[in-house]
Amino acid sequence: MWHRLPALAATVLLGLSVSAQSPPNNGKTEAAENAHKLRVGVRSEARPFSYKSDTLLDVLTAATPGPLAQRNYTGYMVKICDAVLNEMMIDPRGPDLTSQEIEVVDLDTRLRETASVKGSRFRFLKPGEGQPEAEIDILCDPATITNERRAGLIISPPVYLTGISYVTRRGEQRSRDQRNEEGCPRPLQQQPDRVQFLFGLVGNTTAANAGIRALLDTGEMPQDREALIRFLRGESDCRNDGQIKNIIDRMEDERQVLASGPVLLFKTHKDASEAFCNGEIFYYVGDREIITANAGTIPGCEFDNGNRTFTMDRYAIFGRVDYETDPARALLVARFFEVLSQKILSHPSILDQAFYDTFHPTAPTRTLEIFFRSVRGAPSEL
C-alpha cells in the first residue's frame, strides 16, 4: 500500500492543478490588480520549522536564496516553500512571478496584534467570523493535518512527521506545596507574588487540547490525572483564592496570556519558552522539535525529557484557491502545489534537502525515515 502513496499524491495534486487551467472567465478586480500576486504566511517564532533569524548561516543554505530567505525567514517548512517559489519564478511554463510580487506575512506578528490567545492562524487563510477576508494564500509553517483544517483548502502531501512531547527544567523538583489538589498554582514560598503553572503551551496549536489529551490517554502523568481531566472539561477554576486571582489577573493583563486551571496559554512559542526557562511553568508541552528548539535558544535553560512523542502528527502546507474573486491568484496557488508535488517525488526529494539543510548533522529517526520513504518513494542520496 505504502509504495502507491507517492503516485497517488501526485495524481491528486496534478489533477487539481490541471483542472485549475480553466477558471471562470470573470476577470480580476481592480483591487486584485494592485495587490501582490501571491501572499505567503510564515512564522517568526516556530523554530526549527518556520522562523526569522539574524544568522545568515541559518538562512542562506541554498545556492539561490528564495523570496522568504531574502526576508530572513528560514526553517524546514520555509526551505520547502522557498524552493518551490524559486522554481515558479524561473519556470517559463507557469504564470509570471517575481520576488517583489510575493508578499511575506509574519503570522506571529499578526497574532500578537489580536486580543485572543486562542486565535488560530488559519483564520488568515480561511476567513470567517472576525476575519472577513483572507490575508494569505499559502500557509508555510508547521501546521498539523486535521479534519477541521482540511475543509475548504488545498493541502499538500504530508511533509513531516512529529508528535506532542514535553520538557521540564533539569534538576527542578515538583512540590505539592506549589499547587492544590486541582493542580491550581499557589504562591511560591520564596516569591509570594509569583506562581508556577503546571503546564504551558501555545493556545493556537493542536497541543492545546490534543496534546493534553494524549498525555492523559497514555497515563504519562498519573499524579496529575484529575487536573488534566478538569482542564479538558473546562471545569478548572483557580481564581477562588483572592491572592491567586490577583496574581493571575495581573499576568494576563501584562503578558497577554490566558490562565485555564493548571494550564497557562501563550500566543507564541517565544513567550512560552521564556516563561518555561524563567520557572513560570513546570511542563512545556508542544511538538517535540519546536519546544526543544525554542527552549534551547535561551542561554542557561537546561531541560530534560523531550525524547518521546505521544501523538503522530503530520505536517502539511495549506493553501486557498478562490477562482470566483481572483482567478489569476488561484492559478498561482494551484501552480505552487503542482510544483511542490513534483519536487517531493523528484530525486533528490525536496524533503531530504530541507531536512539536511535544517537539521544537519542530525540524521532522521527510523520512524521519520520510513515516513519520508512512504511519501517520496525510495531514498535518494544527497
PDB file of N, CA, C and O in Angstrom, residues 53-95:
ATOM      1  N   SER A  53      15.521  34.670  11.409  1.00  0.00           N
ATOM      2  CA  SER A  53      16.849  34.557  12.006  1.00  0.00           C
ATOM      3  C   SER A  53      17.738  35.686  11.508  1.00  0.00           C
ATOM      4  O   SER A  53      17.668  36.095  10.347  1.00  0.00           O
ATOM      5  N   ASP A  54      18.567  36.196  12.418  1.00  0.00           N
ATOM      6  CA  ASP A  54      19.569  37.186  12.048  1.00  0.00           C
ATOM      7  C   ASP A  54      20.891  36.529  11.664  1.00  0.00           C
ATOM      8  O   ASP A  54      21.841  37.213  11.275  1.00  0.00           O
ATOM      9  N   THR A  55      20.943  35.202  11.785  1.00  0.00           N
ATOM     10  CA  THR A  55      22.156  34.457  11.449  1.00  0.00           C
ATOM     11  C   THR A  55      22.072  33.986  10.007  1.00  0.00           C
ATOM     12  O   THR A  55      21.265  33.123   9.675  1.00  0.00           O
ATOM     13  N   LEU A  56      22.896  34.555   9.136  1.00  0.00           N
ATOM     14  CA  LEU A  56      22.838  34.208   7.724  1.00  0.00           C
ATOM     15  C   LEU A  56      23.167  32.746   7.487  1.00  0.00           C
ATOM     16  O   LEU A  56      22.720  32.158   6.506  1.00  0.00           O
ATOM     17  N   LEU A  57      23.941  32.139   8.401  1.00  0.00           N
ATOM     18  CA  LEU A  57      24.262  30.725   8.253  1.00  0.00           C
ATOM     19  C   LEU A  57      23.004  29.879   8.306  1.00  0.00           C
ATOM     20  O   LEU A  57      22.900  28.846   7.641  1.00  0.00           O
ATOM     21  N   ASP A  58      22.009  30.297   9.094  1.00  0.00           N
ATOM     22  CA  ASP A  58      20.732  29.582   9.164  1.00  0.00           C
ATOM     23  C   ASP A  58      19.899  29.802   7.912  1.00  0.00           C
ATOM     24  O   ASP A  58      19.145  28.928   7.487  1.00  0.00           O
ATOM     25  N   VAL A  59      20.024  30.974   7.321  1.00  0.00           N
ATOM     26  CA  VAL A  59      19.117  31.368   6.250  1.00  0.00           C
ATOM     27  C   VAL A  59      19.638  30.966   4.876  1.00  0.00           C
ATOM     28  O   VAL A  59      18.923  30.375   4.072  1.00  0.00           O
ATOM     29  N   LEU A  60      20.890  31.275   4.587  1.00  0.00           N
ATOM     30  CA  LEU A  60      21.426  31.136   3.240  1.00  0.00           C
ATOM     31  C   LEU A  60      22.050  29.766   3.032  1.00  0.00           C
ATOM     32  O   LEU A  60      23.270  29.623   2.877  1.00  0.00           O
ATOM     33  N   THR A  61      21.234  28.731   3.032  1.00  0.00           N
ATOM     34  CA  THR A  61      21.736  27.379   2.792  1.00  0.00           C
ATOM     35  C   THR A  61      21.592  26.975   1.334  1.00  0.00           C
ATOM     36  O   THR A  61      22.260  26.055   0.881  1.00  0.00           O
ATOM     37  N   ALA A  62      20.747  27.645   0.588  1.00  0.00           N
ATOM     38  CA  ALA A  62      20.560  27.326  -0.827  1.00  0.00           C
ATOM     39  C   ALA A  62      21.448  28.218  -1.678  1.00  0.00           C
ATOM     40  O   ALA A  62      21.835  29.329  -1.283  1.00  0.00           O
ATOM     41  N   ALA A  63      21.801  27.720  -2.865  1.00  0.00           N
ATOM     42  CA  ALA A  63      22.656  28.494  -3.764  1.00  0.00           C
ATOM     43  C   ALA A  63      21.979  29.799  -4.162  1.00  0.00           C
ATOM     44  O   ALA A  63      22.621  30.848  -4.258  1.00  0.00           O
ATOM     45  N   THR A  64      20.684  29.748  -4.381  1.00  0.00           N
ATOM     46  CA  THR A  64      19.915  30.947  -4.729  1.00  0.00           C
ATOM     47  C   THR A  64      18.856  31.171  -3.657  1.00  0.00           C
ATOM     48  O   THR A  64      17.867  30.441  -3.604  1.00  0.00           O
ATOM     49  N   PRO A  65      19.058  32.155  -2.781  1.00  0.00           N
ATOM     50  CA  PRO A  65      18.062  32.392  -1.718  1.00  0.00           C
ATOM     51  C   PRO A  65      16.698  32.699  -2.321  1.00  0.00           C
ATOM     52  O   PRO A  65      16.581  33.462  -3.281  1.00  0.00           O
ATOM     53  N   GLY A  66      15.664  32.104  -1.747  1.00  0.00           N
ATOM     54  CA  GLY A  66      14.318  32.348  -2.205  1.00  0.00           C
ATOM     55  C   GLY A  66      13.756  33.632  -1.632  1.00  0.00           C
ATOM     56  O   GLY A  66      14.397  34.310  -0.813  1.00  0.00           O
ATOM     57  N   PRO A  67      12.545  33.989  -2.019  1.00  0.00           N
ATOM     58  CA  PRO A  67      11.941  35.240  -1.534  1.00  0.00           C
ATOM     59  C   PRO A  67      11.718  35.258  -0.027  1.00  0.00           C
ATOM     60  O   PRO A  67      11.712  36.326   0.580  1.00  0.00           O
ATOM     61  N   LEU A  68      11.553  34.086   0.599  1.00  0.00           N
ATOM     62  CA  LEU A  68      11.390  34.051   2.057  1.00  0.00           C
ATOM     63  C   LEU A  68      12.742  34.224   2.748  1.00  0.00           C
ATOM     64  O   LEU A  68      12.847  34.940   3.744  1.00  0.00           O
ATOM     65  N   ALA A  69      13.763  33.572   2.228  1.00  0.00           N
ATOM     66  CA  ALA A  69      15.108  33.730   2.787  1.00  0.00           C
ATOM     67  C   ALA A  69      15.610  35.161   2.628  1.00  0.00           C
ATOM     68  O   ALA A  69      16.343  35.672   3.486  1.00  0.00           O
ATOM     69  N   GLN A  70      15.218  35.819   1.557  1.00  0.00           N
ATOM     70  CA  GLN A  70      15.618  37.206   1.342  1.00  0.00           C
ATOM     71  C   GLN A  70      15.059  38.117   2.424  1.00  0.00           C
ATOM     72  O   GLN A  70      15.595  39.199   2.668  1.00  0.00           O
ATOM     73  N   ARG A  71      13.975  37.682   3.069  1.00  0.00           N
ATOM     74  CA  ARG A  71      13.401  38.441   4.207  1.00  0.00           C
ATOM     75  C   ARG A  71      13.870  37.864   5.536  1.00  0.00           C
ATOM     76  O   ARG A  71      13.320  38.157   6.583  1.00  0.00           O
ATOM     77  N   ASN A  72      14.882  36.988   5.504  1.00  0.00           N
ATOM     78  CA  ASN A  72      15.484  36.378   6.697  1.00  0.00           C
ATOM     79  C   ASN A  72      14.610  35.333   7.376  1.00  0.00           C
ATOM     80  O   ASN A  72      14.805  35.019   8.552  1.00  0.00           O
ATOM     81  N   TYR A  73      13.658  34.738   6.646  1.00  0.00           N
ATOM     82  CA  TYR A  73      12.877  33.636   7.192  1.00  0.00           C
ATOM     83  C   TYR A  73      13.489  32.312   6.756  1.00  0.00           C
ATOM     84  O   TYR A  73      13.968  32.168   5.628  1.00  0.00           O
ATOM     85  N   THR A  74      13.482  31.360   7.661  1.00  0.00           N
ATOM     86  CA  THR A  74      14.121  30.083   7.381  1.00  0.00           C
ATOM     87  C   THR A  74      13.436  28.985   8.182  1.00  0.00           C
ATOM     88  O   THR A  74      12.443  29.213   8.851  1.00  0.00           O
ATOM     89  N   GLY A  75      13.980  27.785   8.120  1.00  0.00           N
ATOM     90  CA  GLY A  75      13.391  26.631   8.787  1.00  0.00           C
ATOM     91  C   GLY A  75      12.977  25.585   7.773  1.00  0.00           C
ATOM     92  O   GLY A  75      12.921  25.832   6.566  1.00  0.00           O
ATOM     93  N   TYR A  76      12.677  24.396   8.264  1.00  0.00           N
ATOM     94  CA  TYR A  76      12.371  23.262   7.387  1.00  0.00           C
ATOM     95  C   TYR A  76      11.220  23.560   6.426  1.00  0.00           C
ATOM     96  O   TYR A  76      11.331  23.352   5.222  1.00  0.00           O
ATOM     97  N   MET A  77      10.105  24.050   6.937  1.00  0.00           N
ATOM     98  CA  MET A  77       8.951  24.321   6.089  1.00  0.00           C
ATOM     99  C   MET A  77       9.220  25.489   5.147  1.00  0.00           C
ATOM    100  O   MET A  77       8.811  25.470   3.976  1.00  0.00           O
ATOM    101  N   VAL A  78       9.914  26.499   5.637  1.00  0.00           N
ATOM    102  CA  VAL A  78      10.223  27.663   4.810  1.00  0.00           C
ATOM    103  C   VAL A  78      11.140  27.278   3.659  1.00  0.00           C
ATOM    104  O   VAL A  78      10.974  27.754   2.530  1.00  0.00           O
ATOM    105  N   LYS A  79      12.105  26.411   3.914  1.00  0.00           N
ATOM    106  CA  LYS A  79      13.022  25.984   2.849  1.00  0.00           C
ATOM    107  C   LYS A  79      12.273  25.230   1.751  1.00  0.00           C
ATOM    108  O   LYS A  79      12.600  25.356   0.564  1.00  0.00           O
ATOM    109  N   ILE A  80      11.281  24.452   2.135  1.00  0.00           N
ATOM    110  CA  ILE A  80      10.461  23.765   1.130  1.00  0.00           C
ATOM    111  C   ILE A  80       9.707  24.788   0.285  1.00  0.00           C
ATOM    112  O   ILE A  80       9.710  24.727  -0.948  1.00  0.00           O
ATOM    113  N   CYS A  81       9.066  25.743   0.927  1.00  0.00           N
ATOM    114  CA  CYS A  81       8.303  26.756   0.192  1.00  0.00           C
ATOM    115  C   CYS A  81       9.210  27.608  -0.682  1.00  0.00           C
ATOM    116  O   CYS A  81       8.850  27.937  -1.824  1.00  0.00           O
ATOM    117  N   ASP A  82      10.389  27.970  -0.172  1.00  0.00           N
ATOM    118  CA  ASP A  82      11.315  28.791  -0.954  1.00  0.00           C
ATOM    119  C   ASP A  82      11.777  28.071  -2.219  1.00  0.00           C
ATOM    120  O   ASP A  82      11.898  28.686  -3.287  1.00  0.00           O
ATOM    121  N   ALA A  83      12.044  26.777  -2.098  1.00  0.00           N
ATOM    122  CA  ALA A  83      12.481  26.008  -3.264  1.00  0.00           C
ATOM    123  C   ALA A  83      11.387  25.988  -4.330  1.00  0.00           C
ATOM    124  O   ALA A  83      11.659  26.088  -5.536  1.00  0.00           O
ATOM    125  N   VAL A  84      10.140  25.860  -3.904  1.00  0.00           N
ATOM    126  CA  VAL A  84       9.022  25.854  -4.848  1.00  0.00           C
ATOM    127  C   VAL A  84       8.852  27.226  -5.487  1.00  0.00           C
ATOM    128  O   VAL A  84       8.664  27.353  -6.703  1.00  0.00           O
ATOM    129  N   LEU A  85       8.930  28.277  -4.678  1.00  0.00           N
ATOM    130  CA  LEU A  85       8.771  29.635  -5.218  1.00  0.00           C
ATOM    131  C   LEU A  85       9.880  29.968  -6.204  1.00  0.00           C
ATOM    132  O   LEU A  85       9.632  30.605  -7.243  1.00  0.00           O
ATOM    133  N   ASN A  86      11.108  29.559  -5.907  1.00  0.00           N
ATOM    134  CA  ASN A  86      12.206  29.776  -6.846  1.00  0.00           C
ATOM    135  C   ASN A  86      11.940  29.093  -8.177  1.00  0.00           C
ATOM    136  O   ASN A  86      12.200  29.645  -9.248  1.00  0.00           O
ATOM    137  N   GLU A  87      11.443  27.866  -8.109  1.00  0.00           N
ATOM    138  CA  GLU A  87      11.122  27.119  -9.324  1.00  0.00           C
ATOM    139  C   GLU A  87      10.030  27.837 -10.123  1.00  0.00           C
ATOM    140  O   GLU A  87      10.092  27.911 -11.357  1.00  0.00           O
ATOM    141  N   MET A  88       9.045  28.366  -9.442  1.00  0.00           N
ATOM    142  CA  MET A  88       7.957  29.062 -10.126  1.00  0.00           C
ATOM    143  C   MET A  88       8.458  30.329 -10.826  1.00  0.00           C
ATOM    144  O   MET A  88       7.980  30.679 -11.914  1.00  0.00           O
ATOM    145  N   MET A  89       9.423  31.006 -10.210  1.00  0.00           N
ATOM    146  CA  MET A  89       9.885  32.274 -10.781  1.00  0.00           C
ATOM    147  C   MET A  89      10.749  32.089 -12.018  1.00  0.00           C
ATOM    148  O   MET A  89      10.885  33.008 -12.828  1.00  0.00           O
ATOM    149  N   ILE A  90      11.357  30.909 -12.192  1.00  0.00           N
ATOM    150  CA  ILE A  90      12.214  30.683 -13.357  1.00  0.00           C
ATOM    151  C   ILE A  90      11.560  29.781 -14.394  1.00  0.00           C
ATOM    152  O   ILE A  90      12.113  29.585 -15.477  1.00  0.00           O
ATOM    153  N   ASP A  91      10.381  29.241 -14.078  1.00  0.00           N
ATOM    154  CA  ASP A  91       9.714  28.314 -14.973  1.00  0.00           C
ATOM    155  C   ASP A  91       8.949  29.084 -16.054  1.00  0.00           C
ATOM    156  O   ASP A  91       7.977  29.777 -15.756  1.00  0.00           O
ATOM    157  N   PRO A  92       9.363  28.968 -17.328  1.00  0.00           N
ATOM    158  CA  PRO A  92       8.674  29.724 -18.392  1.00  0.00           C
ATOM    159  C   PRO A  92       7.278  29.200 -18.687  1.00  0.00           C
ATOM    160  O   PRO A  92       6.487  29.882 -19.337  1.00  0.00           O
ATOM    161  N   ARG A  93       6.941  27.996 -18.201  1.00  0.00           N
ATOM    162  CA  ARG A  93       5.628  27.420 -18.483  1.00  0.00           C
ATOM    163  C   ARG A  93       4.542  27.954 -17.565  1.00  0.00           C
ATOM    164  O   ARG A  93       3.353  27.831 -17.866  1.00  0.00           O
ATOM    165  N   GLY A  94       4.928  28.511 -16.451  1.00  0.00           N
ATOM    166  CA  GLY A  94       3.939  28.964 -15.479  1.00  0.00           C
ATOM    167  C   GLY A  94       3.663  30.448 -15.588  1.00  0.00           C
ATOM    168  O   GLY A  94       4.278  31.166 -16.395  1.00  0.00           O
ATOM    169  N   PRO A  95       2.734  30.959 -14.781  1.00  0.00           N
ATOM    170  CA  PRO A  95       2.436  32.392 -14.762  1.00  0.00           C
ATOM    171  C   PRO A  95       3.656  33.189 -14.316  1.00  0.00           C
ATOM    172  O   PRO A  95       4.470  32.713 -13.517  1.00  0.00           O
TER     173      PRO A  95
END
